[in-house]
């Protein structure tokens, strides 16, 4: 099927004062036409899953009414323009699955109404700026599959403390903190306990060290914890590590030691998936069987201990 440009499509609608422009899941190609940035009413631009290319236009900062920008899975390249920080009404920014490079501009954190930020699956690098603390309303952060490095800043949990109102399709997946497949180092910050609305904490495939902090057990809403493929040490399940809503615990490919608590099934009664493969765990098979007696879901993977 032949592709068409967004410019051709836009001519059809030039006389309208849009609030929402949704062209997702098509085969639009080329660059975004300049006339789009003259709008005084546009609140949402949804262009995910097309064939759009080129750099992110700096002119988008002229649309001060913008609240939602969803441009996932295209071929955008270059850096994120610094003047994106002028979009003071922006609540949702998703640029997942493009070819963006460079660092996160500090100006982005002037968008203090951001609820969801997804920059995953690009080629971004550098550290997470401490100024992420300005995003007090943030409850969904995806930075996975990039080249970020340095420690995970304590300020990352300045958001994740207020449950959003279920008023649109954009808030139904709140609670994800995904930093997987980067080059983060150091320990998991103690401030993680402040991320009270986090439902999925994903740090898979980094260079995180230290012990699993007991403070994670304060995350009562957590349903998935994936810390696999790091260099964590100490016990796999710290004492009194109760996570009653946890359904998935993925800790494989670390350097965890010791035995699993015999009351694991009571500490995590809803656990459906457990992966502890490739660690240094010990204990008798009878001990392990006792630990899993209350878990009657998917068979745990305990190989290569």
PDB file of C-alpha atoms in Angstrom:
ATOM      1  CA  UNK A   1       0.000   0.000   0.000  1.00  0.00           C
ATOM      2  CA  UNK A   2       1.361   3.438  -0.944  1.00  0.00           C
ATOM      3  CA  UNK A   3       2.198   5.920   1.769  1.00  0.00           C
ATOM      4  CA  UNK A   4       0.865   9.478   1.881  1.00  0.00           C
ATOM      5  CA  UNK A   5       2.230  12.541   3.565  1.00  0.00           C
ATOM      6  CA  UNK A   6       0.595  14.242   6.501  1.00  0.00           C
ATOM      7  CA  UNK A   7       0.676  17.453   4.497  1.00  0.00           C
ATOM      8  CA  UNK A   8      -1.783  16.006   1.969  1.00  0.00           C
ATOM      9  CA  UNK A   9      -4.035  14.887   4.775  1.00  0.00           C
ATOM     10  CA  UNK A  10      -3.810  18.197   6.598  1.00  0.00           C
ATOM     11  CA  UNK A  11      -5.069  20.214   3.624  1.00  0.00           C
ATOM     12  CA  UNK A  12      -8.422  18.473   3.942  1.00  0.00           C
ATOM     13  CA  UNK A  13      -8.867  19.699   7.516  1.00  0.00           C
ATOM     14  CA  UNK A  14      -7.325  23.174   7.321  1.00  0.00           C
ATOM     15  CA  UNK A  15     -10.579  25.001   7.985  1.00  0.00           C
ATOM     16  CA  UNK A  16     -11.269  23.226  11.289  1.00  0.00           C
ATOM     17  CA  UNK A  17     -10.300  24.312  14.799  1.00  0.00           C
ATOM     18  CA  UNK A  18      -9.182  20.971  16.170  1.00  0.00           C
ATOM     19  CA  UNK A  19      -8.915  19.903  19.752  1.00  0.00           C
ATOM     20  CA  UNK A  20      -7.624  16.410  18.986  1.00  0.00           C
ATOM     21  CA  UNK A  21      -5.710  15.143  15.970  1.00  0.00           C
ATOM     22  CA  UNK A  22      -5.491  11.360  15.862  1.00  0.00           C
ATOM     23  CA  UNK A  23      -3.657   9.764  12.936  1.00  0.00           C
ATOM     24  CA  UNK A  24      -2.295   6.707  14.721  1.00  0.00           C
ATOM     25  CA  UNK A  25      -1.698   3.322  13.069  1.00  0.00           C
ATOM     26  CA  UNK A  26      -1.455   4.419   9.462  1.00  0.00           C
ATOM     27  CA  UNK A  27       1.297   4.666   6.864  1.00  0.00           C
ATOM     28  CA  UNK A  28       1.902   8.396   6.915  1.00  0.00           C
ATOM     29  CA  UNK A  29       5.461   9.270   5.973  1.00  0.00           C
ATOM     30  CA  UNK A  30       7.738  12.265   5.662  1.00  0.00           C
ATOM     31  CA  UNK A  31       7.792  15.211   8.038  1.00  0.00           C
ATOM     32  CA  UNK A  32       5.041  16.872  10.036  1.00  0.00           C
ATOM     33  CA  UNK A  33       3.700  19.894   8.104  1.00  0.00           C
ATOM     34  CA  UNK A  34       4.546  23.314   9.537  1.00  0.00           C
ATOM     35  CA  UNK A  35       0.973  24.611   9.409  1.00  0.00           C
ATOM     36  CA  UNK A  36       0.072  22.311  12.280  1.00  0.00           C
ATOM     37  CA  UNK A  37       2.056  24.483  14.688  1.00  0.00           C
ATOM     38  CA  UNK A  38      -0.133  27.503  14.005  1.00  0.00           C
ATOM     39  CA  UNK A  39      -3.076  25.974  15.877  1.00  0.00           C
ATOM     40  CA  UNK A  40      -4.386  27.889  18.892  1.00  0.00           C
ATOM     41  CA  UNK A  41      -6.740  25.133  20.067  1.00  0.00           C
ATOM     42  CA  UNK A  42      -4.983  21.792  19.607  1.00  0.00           C
ATOM     43  CA  UNK A  43      -4.735  19.735  22.813  1.00  0.00           C
ATOM     44  CA  UNK A  44      -3.716  16.299  21.517  1.00  0.00           C
ATOM     45  CA  UNK A  45      -1.501  15.157  18.635  1.00  0.00           C
ATOM     46  CA  UNK A  46      -1.490  11.369  18.312  1.00  0.00           C
ATOM     47  CA  UNK A  47       0.796  10.083  15.556  1.00  0.00           C
ATOM     48  CA  UNK A  48       1.997   6.727  16.870  1.00  0.00           C
ATOM     49  CA  UNK A  49       2.741   3.781  14.575  1.00  0.00           C
ATOM     50  CA  UNK A  50       3.409   5.544  11.294  1.00  0.00           C
ATOM     51  CA  UNK A  51       6.459   6.057   9.074  1.00  0.00           C
ATOM     52  CA  UNK A  52       7.208   9.627  10.095  1.00  0.00           C
ATOM     53  CA  UNK A  53      10.838  10.730  10.095  1.00  0.00           C
ATOM     54  CA  UNK A  54      13.121  13.691  10.620  1.00  0.00           C
ATOM     55  CA  UNK A  55      13.883  15.664  13.742  1.00  0.00           C
ATOM     56  CA  UNK A  56      11.322  16.637  16.336  1.00  0.00           C
ATOM     57  CA  UNK A  57      10.224  20.125  15.235  1.00  0.00           C
ATOM     58  CA  UNK A  58      11.125  22.913  17.644  1.00  0.00           C
ATOM     59  CA  UNK A  59       8.019  24.723  16.401  1.00  0.00           C
ATOM     60  CA  UNK A  60       5.789  22.328  18.346  1.00  0.00           C
ATOM     61  CA  UNK A  61       6.490  24.510  21.401  1.00  0.00           C
ATOM     62  CA  UNK A  62       4.298  27.172  19.787  1.00  0.00           C
ATOM     63  CA  UNK A  63       1.167  25.088  20.448  1.00  0.00           C
ATOM     64  CA  UNK A  64       0.798  26.160  24.070  1.00  0.00           C
ATOM     65  CA  UNK A  65      -2.554  24.379  24.410  1.00  0.00           C
ATOM     66  CA  UNK A  66      -0.954  20.943  23.936  1.00  0.00           C
ATOM     67  CA  UNK A  67      -1.663  18.413  26.667  1.00  0.00           C
ATOM     68  CA  UNK A  68      -0.909  15.061  25.017  1.00  0.00           C
ATOM     69  CA  UNK A  69       1.815  14.244  22.527  1.00  0.00           C
ATOM     70  CA  UNK A  70       1.992  10.597  21.489  1.00  0.00           C
ATOM     71  CA  UNK A  71       4.475   9.885  18.695  1.00  0.00           C
ATOM     72  CA  UNK A  72       5.577   6.319  19.443  1.00  0.00           C
ATOM     73  CA  UNK A  73       7.047   3.907  16.916  1.00  0.00           C
ATOM     74  CA  UNK A  74       8.119   6.183  14.111  1.00  0.00           C
ATOM     75  CA  UNK A  75      11.556   7.132  12.777  1.00  0.00           C
ATOM     76  CA  UNK A  76      12.165  10.460  14.483  1.00  0.00           C
ATOM     77  CA  UNK A  77      15.833  11.175  15.124  1.00  0.00           C
ATOM     78  CA  UNK A  78      18.065  13.824  16.621  1.00  0.00           C
ATOM     79  CA  UNK A  79      17.685  15.377  20.043  1.00  0.00           C
ATOM     80  CA  UNK A  80      14.612  16.358  22.019  1.00  0.00           C
ATOM     81  CA  UNK A  81      14.277  20.146  21.496  1.00  0.00           C
ATOM     82  CA  UNK A  82      14.949  22.137  24.658  1.00  0.00           C
ATOM     83  CA  UNK A  83      12.034  24.493  24.083  1.00  0.00           C
ATOM     84  CA  UNK A  84       9.649  21.609  24.732  1.00  0.00           C
ATOM     85  CA  UNK A  85       9.720  22.985  28.265  1.00  0.00           C
ATOM     86  CA  UNK A  86       7.484  25.819  27.087  1.00  0.00           C
ATOM     87  CA  UNK A  87       4.541  23.395  26.896  1.00  0.00           C
ATOM     88  CA  UNK A  88       3.313  24.140  30.407  1.00  0.00           C
ATOM     89  CA  UNK A  89       0.031  22.253  29.900  1.00  0.00           C
ATOM     90  CA  UNK A  90       1.645  19.008  28.742  1.00  0.00           C
ATOM     91  CA  UNK A  91       0.451  16.008  30.768  1.00  0.00           C
ATOM     92  CA  UNK A  92       1.440  13.057  28.541  1.00  0.00           C
ATOM     93  CA  UNK A  93       4.587  12.791  26.438  1.00  0.00           C
ATOM     94  CA  UNK A  94       5.359   9.520  24.674  1.00  0.00           C
ATOM     95  CA  UNK A  95       8.182   9.212  22.146  1.00  0.00           C
ATOM     96  CA  UNK A  96       8.757   5.483  22.610  1.00  0.00           C
ATOM     97  CA  UNK A  97      10.396   3.508  19.826  1.00  0.00           C
ATOM     98  CA  UNK A  98      12.135   6.151  17.739  1.00  0.00           C
ATOM     99  CA  UNK A  99      15.811   6.923  17.078  1.00  0.00           C
ATOM    100  CA  UNK A 100      16.299   9.895  19.376  1.00  0.00           C
ATOM    101  CA  UNK A 101      19.783  10.669  20.659  1.00  0.00           C
ATOM    102  CA  UNK A 102      21.460  12.961  23.161  1.00  0.00           C
ATOM    103  CA  UNK A 103      20.440  13.683  26.738  1.00  0.00           C
ATOM    104  CA  UNK A 104      17.094  14.578  28.281  1.00  0.00           C
ATOM    105  CA  UNK A 105      16.941  18.396  28.152  1.00  0.00           C
ATOM    106  CA  UNK A 106      16.644  19.977  31.592  1.00  0.00           C
ATOM    107  CA  UNK A 107      13.916  22.231  30.232  1.00  0.00           C
ATOM    108  CA  UNK A 108      11.611  19.215  29.897  1.00  0.00           C
ATOM    109  CA  UNK A 109      11.174  19.236  33.658  1.00  0.00           C
ATOM    110  CA  UNK A 110       9.522  22.650  33.409  1.00  0.00           C
ATOM    111  CA  UNK A 111       6.480  20.724  32.158  1.00  0.00           C
ATOM    112  CA  UNK A 112       5.289  20.335  35.728  1.00  0.00           C
ATOM    113  CA  UNK A 113       1.894  18.922  34.774  1.00  0.00           C
ATOM    114  CA  UNK A 114       3.441  15.776  33.271  1.00  0.00           C
ATOM    115  CA  UNK A 115       1.681  12.648  34.470  1.00  0.00           C
ATOM    116  CA  UNK A 116       3.223  10.180  32.022  1.00  0.00           C
ATOM    117  CA  UNK A 117       6.660  10.326  30.370  1.00  0.00           C
ATOM    118  CA  UNK A 118       7.756   7.545  27.999  1.00  0.00           C
ATOM    119  CA  UNK A 119      11.109   7.904  26.233  1.00  0.00           C
ATOM    120  CA  UNK A 120      11.790   4.176  26.033  1.00  0.00           C
ATOM    121  CA  UNK A 121      13.463   2.354  23.127  1.00  0.00           C
ATOM    122  CA  UNK A 122      15.553   5.204  21.769  1.00  0.00           C
ATOM    123  CA  UNK A 123      19.281   5.972  21.853  1.00  0.00           C
ATOM    124  CA  UNK A 124      19.234   8.515  24.648  1.00  0.00           C
ATOM    125  CA  UNK A 125      22.190   8.769  26.989  1.00  0.00           C
ATOM    126  CA  UNK A 126      23.497  10.568  30.060  1.00  0.00           C
ATOM    127  CA  UNK A 127      22.143  10.489  33.583  1.00  0.00           C
ATOM    128  CA  UNK A 128      18.642  11.115  34.881  1.00  0.00           C
ATOM    129  CA  UNK A 129      18.722  14.777  35.976  1.00  0.00           C
ATOM    130  CA  UNK A 130      17.955  15.515  39.625  1.00  0.00           C
ATOM    131  CA  UNK A 131      15.506  18.128  38.361  1.00  0.00           C
ATOM    132  CA  UNK A 132      13.105  15.263  37.686  1.00  0.00           C
ATOM    133  CA  UNK A 133      12.027  16.162  41.217  1.00  0.00           C
ATOM    134  CA  UNK A 134       9.983  18.981  39.658  1.00  0.00           C
ATOM    135  CA  UNK A 135       7.527  16.442  38.224  1.00  0.00           C
ATOM    136  CA  UNK A 136       5.388  16.051  41.334  1.00  0.00           C
ATOM    137  CA  UNK A 137       2.417  14.660  39.373  1.00  0.00           C
ATOM    138  CA  UNK A 138       4.379  11.982  37.513  1.00  0.00           C
ATOM    139  CA  UNK A 139       2.986   8.471  37.950  1.00  0.00           C
ATOM    140  CA  UNK A 140       4.299   6.712  34.835  1.00  0.00           C
ATOM    141  CA  UNK A 141       7.963   6.798  33.769  1.00  0.00           C
ATOM    142  CA  UNK A 142       9.490   4.620  31.032  1.00  0.00           C
ATOM    143  CA  UNK A 143      13.163   5.122  30.133  1.00  0.00           C
ATOM    144  CA  UNK A 144      13.931   1.499  29.215  1.00  0.00           C
ATOM    145  CA  UNK A 145      16.111   0.351  26.307  1.00  0.00           C
ATOM    146  CA  UNK A 146      18.333   3.397  26.076  1.00  0.00           C
ATOM    147  CA  UNK A 147      21.924   4.186  27.036  1.00  0.00           C
ATOM    148  CA  UNK A 148      21.343   6.009  30.305  1.00  0.00           C
ATOM    149  CA  UNK A 149      24.035   5.661  32.933  1.00  0.00           C
ATOM    150  CA  UNK A 150      25.041   6.795  36.402  1.00  0.00           C
ATOM    151  CA  UNK A 151      23.158   6.191  39.644  1.00  0.00           C
ATOM    152  CA  UNK A 152      19.380   6.125  39.946  1.00  0.00           C
ATOM    153  CA  UNK A 153      18.676   9.505  41.575  1.00  0.00           C
ATOM    154  CA  UNK A 154      16.779   9.682  44.863  1.00  0.00           C
ATOM    155  CA  UNK A 155      14.620  12.381  43.290  1.00  0.00           C
ATOM    156  CA  UNK A 156      13.025   9.892  40.896  1.00  0.00           C
ATOM    157  CA  UNK A 157      10.266   9.232  43.426  1.00  0.00           C
ATOM    158  CA  UNK A 158       9.216  12.848  43.875  1.00  0.00           C
ATOM    159  CA  UNK A 159       6.238  11.797  41.788  1.00  0.00           C
ATOM    160  CA  UNK A 160       4.441   8.437  42.091  1.00  0.00           C
ATOM    161  CA  UNK A 161       2.627   9.623  45.202  1.00  0.00           C
ATOM    162  CA  UNK A 162      -0.806  10.533  43.888  1.00  0.00           C
ATOM    163  CA  UNK A 163      -3.220   8.180  42.127  1.00  0.00           C
ATOM    164  CA  UNK A 164      -4.589   9.867  38.963  1.00  0.00           C
ATOM    165  CA  UNK A 165      -8.273  10.168  38.309  1.00  0.00           C
ATOM    166  CA  UNK A 166      -9.447   7.570  35.747  1.00  0.00           C
ATOM    167  CA  UNK A 167     -10.626  10.198  33.279  1.00  0.00           C
ATOM    168  CA  UNK A 168      -9.094   8.962  30.026  1.00  0.00           C
ATOM    169  CA  UNK A 169      -7.346   6.160  28.196  1.00  0.00           C
ATOM    170  CA  UNK A 170      -4.017   7.743  29.098  1.00  0.00           C
ATOM    171  CA  UNK A 171      -4.270   7.114  32.841  1.00  0.00           C
ATOM    172  CA  UNK A 172      -5.302   3.483  32.836  1.00  0.00           C
ATOM    173  CA  UNK A 173      -1.697   2.243  32.923  1.00  0.00           C
ATOM    174  CA  UNK A 174      -0.368   4.468  35.672  1.00  0.00           C
ATOM    175  CA  UNK A 175       2.182   3.167  38.137  1.00  0.00           C
ATOM    176  CA  UNK A 176       4.988   1.893  35.891  1.00  0.00           C
ATOM    177  CA  UNK A 177       8.592   2.793  36.720  1.00  0.00           C
ATOM    178  CA  UNK A 178      10.664   1.139  34.004  1.00  0.00           C
ATOM    179  CA  UNK A 179      14.416   1.749  33.797  1.00  0.00           C
ATOM    180  CA  UNK A 180      15.244  -1.629  32.244  1.00  0.00           C
ATOM    181  CA  UNK A 181      18.120  -2.257  29.845  1.00  0.00           C
ATOM    182  CA  UNK A 182      20.325   0.739  30.488  1.00  0.00           C
ATOM    183  CA  UNK A 183      23.660   1.112  32.268  1.00  0.00           C
ATOM    184  CA  UNK A 184      22.559   2.377  35.666  1.00  0.00           C
ATOM    185  CA  UNK A 185      24.980   1.691  38.518  1.00  0.00           C
ATOM    186  CA  UNK A 186      24.946   1.916  42.290  1.00  0.00           C
ATOM    187  CA  UNK A 187      22.251   0.819  44.680  1.00  0.00           C
ATOM    188  CA  UNK A 188      18.483   1.117  44.575  1.00  0.00           C
ATOM    189  CA  UNK A 189      17.750   4.429  46.347  1.00  0.00           C
ATOM    190  CA  UNK A 190      16.097   4.248  49.763  1.00  0.00           C
ATOM    191  CA  UNK A 191      13.553   6.821  48.568  1.00  0.00           C
ATOM    192  CA  UNK A 192      11.964   4.051  46.503  1.00  0.00           C
ATOM    193  CA  UNK A 193       9.555   3.574  49.411  1.00  0.00           C
ATOM    194  CA  UNK A 194       7.997   6.940  48.546  1.00  0.00           C
ATOM    195  CA  UNK A 195       6.758   5.674  45.167  1.00  0.00           C
ATOM    196  CA  UNK A 196       3.513   4.525  46.729  1.00  0.00           C
ATOM    197  CA  UNK A 197       1.479   4.279  43.503  1.00  0.00           C
ATOM    198  CA  UNK A 198       4.067   2.169  41.639  1.00  0.00           C
ATOM    199  CA  UNK A 199       2.564  -1.104  40.450  1.00  0.00           C
ATOM    200  CA  UNK A 200       5.484  -2.259  38.272  1.00  0.00           C
ATOM    201  CA  UNK A 201       9.123  -1.633  39.235  1.00  0.00           C
ATOM    202  CA  UNK A 202      11.413  -2.776  36.423  1.00  0.00           C
ATOM    203  CA  UNK A 203      15.200  -2.426  36.700  1.00  0.00           C
ATOM    204  CA  UNK A 204      16.140  -5.460  34.594  1.00  0.00           C
ATOM    205  CA  UNK A 205      19.428  -5.462  32.673  1.00  0.00           C
ATOM    206  CA  UNK A 206      21.481  -2.763  34.404  1.00  0.00           C
ATOM    207  CA  UNK A 207      24.553  -2.761  36.646  1.00  0.00           C
ATOM    208  CA  UNK A 208      22.745  -2.176  39.922  1.00  0.00           C
ATOM    209  CA  UNK A 209      24.613  -3.363  43.030  1.00  0.00           C
ATOM    210  CA  UNK A 210      23.990  -3.661  46.758  1.00  0.00           C
ATOM    211  CA  UNK A 211      21.175  -5.424  48.557  1.00  0.00           C
ATOM    212  CA  UNK A 212      17.469  -5.373  47.778  1.00  0.00           C
ATOM    213  CA  UNK A 213      16.213  -2.654  50.136  1.00  0.00           C
ATOM    214  CA  UNK A 214      13.650  -3.759  52.672  1.00  0.00           C
ATOM    215  CA  UNK A 215      11.849  -0.459  51.983  1.00  0.00           C
ATOM    216  CA  UNK A 216      10.443  -1.956  48.776  1.00  0.00           C
ATOM    217  CA  UNK A 217       7.990  -3.796  51.024  1.00  0.00           C
ATOM    218  CA  UNK A 218       6.337  -0.403  51.659  1.00  0.00           C
ATOM    219  CA  UNK A 219       5.041  -0.441  48.075  1.00  0.00           C
ATOM    220  CA  UNK A 220       1.655  -1.947  48.851  1.00  0.00           C
ATOM    221  CA  UNK A 221       0.402  -1.589  45.252  1.00  0.00           C
ATOM    222  CA  UNK A 222       3.342  -3.425  43.668  1.00  0.00           C
ATOM    223  CA  UNK A 223       2.296  -6.291  41.384  1.00  0.00           C
ATOM    224  CA  UNK A 224       5.549  -6.865  39.445  1.00  0.00           C
ATOM    225  CA  UNK A 225       9.139  -6.538  40.656  1.00  0.00           C
ATOM    226  CA  UNK A 226      11.861  -7.310  38.089  1.00  0.00           C
ATOM    227  CA  UNK A 227      15.446  -6.773  39.274  1.00  0.00           C
ATOM    228  CA  UNK A 228      16.994  -9.480  37.105  1.00  0.00           C
ATOM    229  CA  UNK A 229      20.321  -9.287  35.250  1.00  0.00           C
ATOM    230  CA  UNK A 230      22.070  -6.979  37.714  1.00  0.00           C
ATOM    231  CA  UNK A 231      24.748  -7.534  40.386  1.00  0.00           C
ATOM    232  CA  UNK A 232      22.580  -7.519  43.518  1.00  0.00           C
ATOM    233  CA  UNK A 233      23.855  -9.286  46.617  1.00  0.00           C
ATOM    234  CA  UNK A 234      22.432 -10.355  49.963  1.00  0.00           C
ATOM    235  CA  UNK A 235      19.200 -12.275  50.585  1.00  0.00           C
ATOM    236  CA  UNK A 236      16.724 -12.693  47.750  1.00  0.00           C
ATOM    237  CA  UNK A 237      13.800 -12.041  50.072  1.00  0.00           C
ATOM    238  CA  UNK A 238      14.720  -9.915  53.109  1.00  0.00           C
ATOM    239  CA  UNK A 239      13.063 -10.757  56.433  1.00  0.00           C
ATOM    240  CA  UNK A 240       9.507  -9.512  56.818  1.00  0.00           C
ATOM    241  CA  UNK A 241       9.452  -8.625  53.101  1.00  0.00           C
ATOM    242  CA  UNK A 242       5.668  -8.725  52.764  1.00  0.00           C
ATOM    243  CA  UNK A 243       4.180  -7.754  49.396  1.00  0.00           C
ATOM    244  CA  UNK A 244       0.641  -9.057  49.477  1.00  0.00           C
ATOM    245  CA  UNK A 245      -0.341  -7.831  45.992  1.00  0.00           C
ATOM    246  CA  UNK A 246       2.828  -9.011  44.256  1.00  0.00           C
ATOM    247  CA  UNK A 247       2.153 -11.354  41.343  1.00  0.00           C
ATOM    248  CA  UNK A 248       5.601 -11.502  39.736  1.00  0.00           C
ATOM    249  CA  UNK A 249       9.029 -11.601  41.418  1.00  0.00           C
ATOM    250  CA  UNK A 250      11.906 -11.797  38.911  1.00  0.00           C
ATOM    251  CA  UNK A 251      15.353 -11.815  40.544  1.00  0.00           C
ATOM    252  CA  UNK A 252      17.345 -14.101  38.220  1.00  0.00           C
ATOM    253  CA  UNK A 253      20.963 -13.515  37.180  1.00  0.00           C
ATOM    254  CA  UNK A 254      22.217 -11.710  40.274  1.00  0.00           C
ATOM    255  CA  UNK A 255      24.508 -12.757  43.149  1.00  0.00           C
ATOM    256  CA  UNK A 256      21.824 -13.343  45.766  1.00  0.00           C
ATOM    257  CA  UNK A 257      22.590 -15.716  48.621  1.00  0.00           C
ATOM    258  CA  UNK A 258      20.957 -17.562  51.486  1.00  0.00           C
ATOM    259  CA  UNK A 259      17.652 -19.385  51.734  1.00  0.00           C
ATOM    260  CA  UNK A 260      14.109 -18.411  50.887  1.00  0.00           C
ATOM    261  CA  UNK A 261      11.892 -17.750  53.958  1.00  0.00           C
ATOM    262  CA  UNK A 262       9.679 -20.719  54.787  1.00  0.00           C
ATOM    263  CA  UNK A 263       6.699 -18.383  55.021  1.00  0.00           C
ATOM    264  CA  UNK A 264       7.158 -16.916  51.532  1.00  0.00           C
ATOM    265  CA  UNK A 265       3.697 -18.044  50.491  1.00  0.00           C
ATOM    266  CA  UNK A 266       2.218 -16.092  53.400  1.00  0.00           C
ATOM    267  CA  UNK A 267       4.310 -13.000  52.715  1.00  0.00           C
ATOM    268  CA  UNK A 268       3.299 -13.008  49.039  1.00  0.00           C
ATOM    269  CA  UNK A 269      -0.010 -14.884  48.792  1.00  0.00           C
ATOM    270  CA  UNK A 270      -0.788 -13.691  45.235  1.00  0.00           C
ATOM    271  CA  UNK A 271       2.573 -14.601  43.720  1.00  0.00           C
ATOM    272  CA  UNK A 272       2.048 -16.260  40.320  1.00  0.00           C
ATOM    273  CA  UNK A 273       5.554 -16.077  38.814  1.00  0.00           C
ATOM    274  CA  UNK A 274       8.851 -16.527  40.647  1.00  0.00           C
ATOM    275  CA  UNK A 275      12.227 -16.569  38.876  1.00  0.00           C
ATOM    276  CA  UNK A 276      15.361 -16.932  41.033  1.00  0.00           C
ATOM    277  CA  UNK A 277      17.564 -18.647  38.446  1.00  0.00           C
ATOM    278  CA  UNK A 278      21.315 -18.043  38.270  1.00  0.00           C
ATOM    279  CA  UNK A 279      21.993 -16.885  41.823  1.00  0.00           C
ATOM    280  CA  UNK A 280      23.895 -18.386  44.766  1.00  0.00           C
ATOM    281  CA  UNK A 281      20.934 -19.515  46.853  1.00  0.00           C
ATOM    282  CA  UNK A 282      21.239 -22.413  49.266  1.00  0.00           C
ATOM    283  CA  UNK A 283      19.083 -24.662  51.442  1.00  0.00           C
ATOM    284  CA  UNK A 284      17.544 -28.107  51.280  1.00  0.00           C
ATOM    285  CA  UNK A 285      14.856 -29.134  48.842  1.00  0.00           C
ATOM    286  CA  UNK A 286      12.542 -29.789  51.788  1.00  0.00           C
ATOM    287  CA  UNK A 287      13.045 -26.192  52.901  1.00  0.00           C
ATOM    288  CA  UNK A 288      12.248 -24.923  49.411  1.00  0.00           C
ATOM    289  CA  UNK A 289       9.118 -27.036  49.223  1.00  0.00           C
ATOM    290  CA  UNK A 290       7.879 -25.592  52.501  1.00  0.00           C
ATOM    291  CA  UNK A 291       8.492 -22.063  51.232  1.00  0.00           C
ATOM    292  CA  UNK A 292       6.332 -22.670  48.145  1.00  0.00           C
ATOM    293  CA  UNK A 293       3.543 -24.698  49.675  1.00  0.00           C
ATOM    294  CA  UNK A 294       1.141 -21.750  49.688  1.00  0.00           C
ATOM    295  CA  UNK A 295       2.008 -20.711  46.134  1.00  0.00           C
ATOM    296  CA  UNK A 296      -0.176 -22.716  43.791  1.00  0.00           C
ATOM    297  CA  UNK A 297       0.387 -20.900  40.537  1.00  0.00           C
ATOM    298  CA  UNK A 298       3.120 -21.066  37.902  1.00  0.00           C
ATOM    299  CA  UNK A 299       6.036 -23.363  38.706  1.00  0.00           C
ATOM    300  CA  UNK A 300       8.962 -21.333  40.128  1.00  0.00           C
ATOM    301  CA  UNK A 301      12.269 -21.300  38.269  1.00  0.00           C
ATOM    302  CA  UNK A 302      15.059 -22.030  40.737  1.00  0.00           C
ATOM    303  CA  UNK A 303      17.652 -23.396  38.326  1.00  0.00           C
ATOM    304  CA  UNK A 304      21.394 -22.834  38.522  1.00  0.00           C
ATOM    305  CA  UNK A 305      21.757 -21.875  42.171  1.00  0.00           C
TER     306      UNK A 305
END
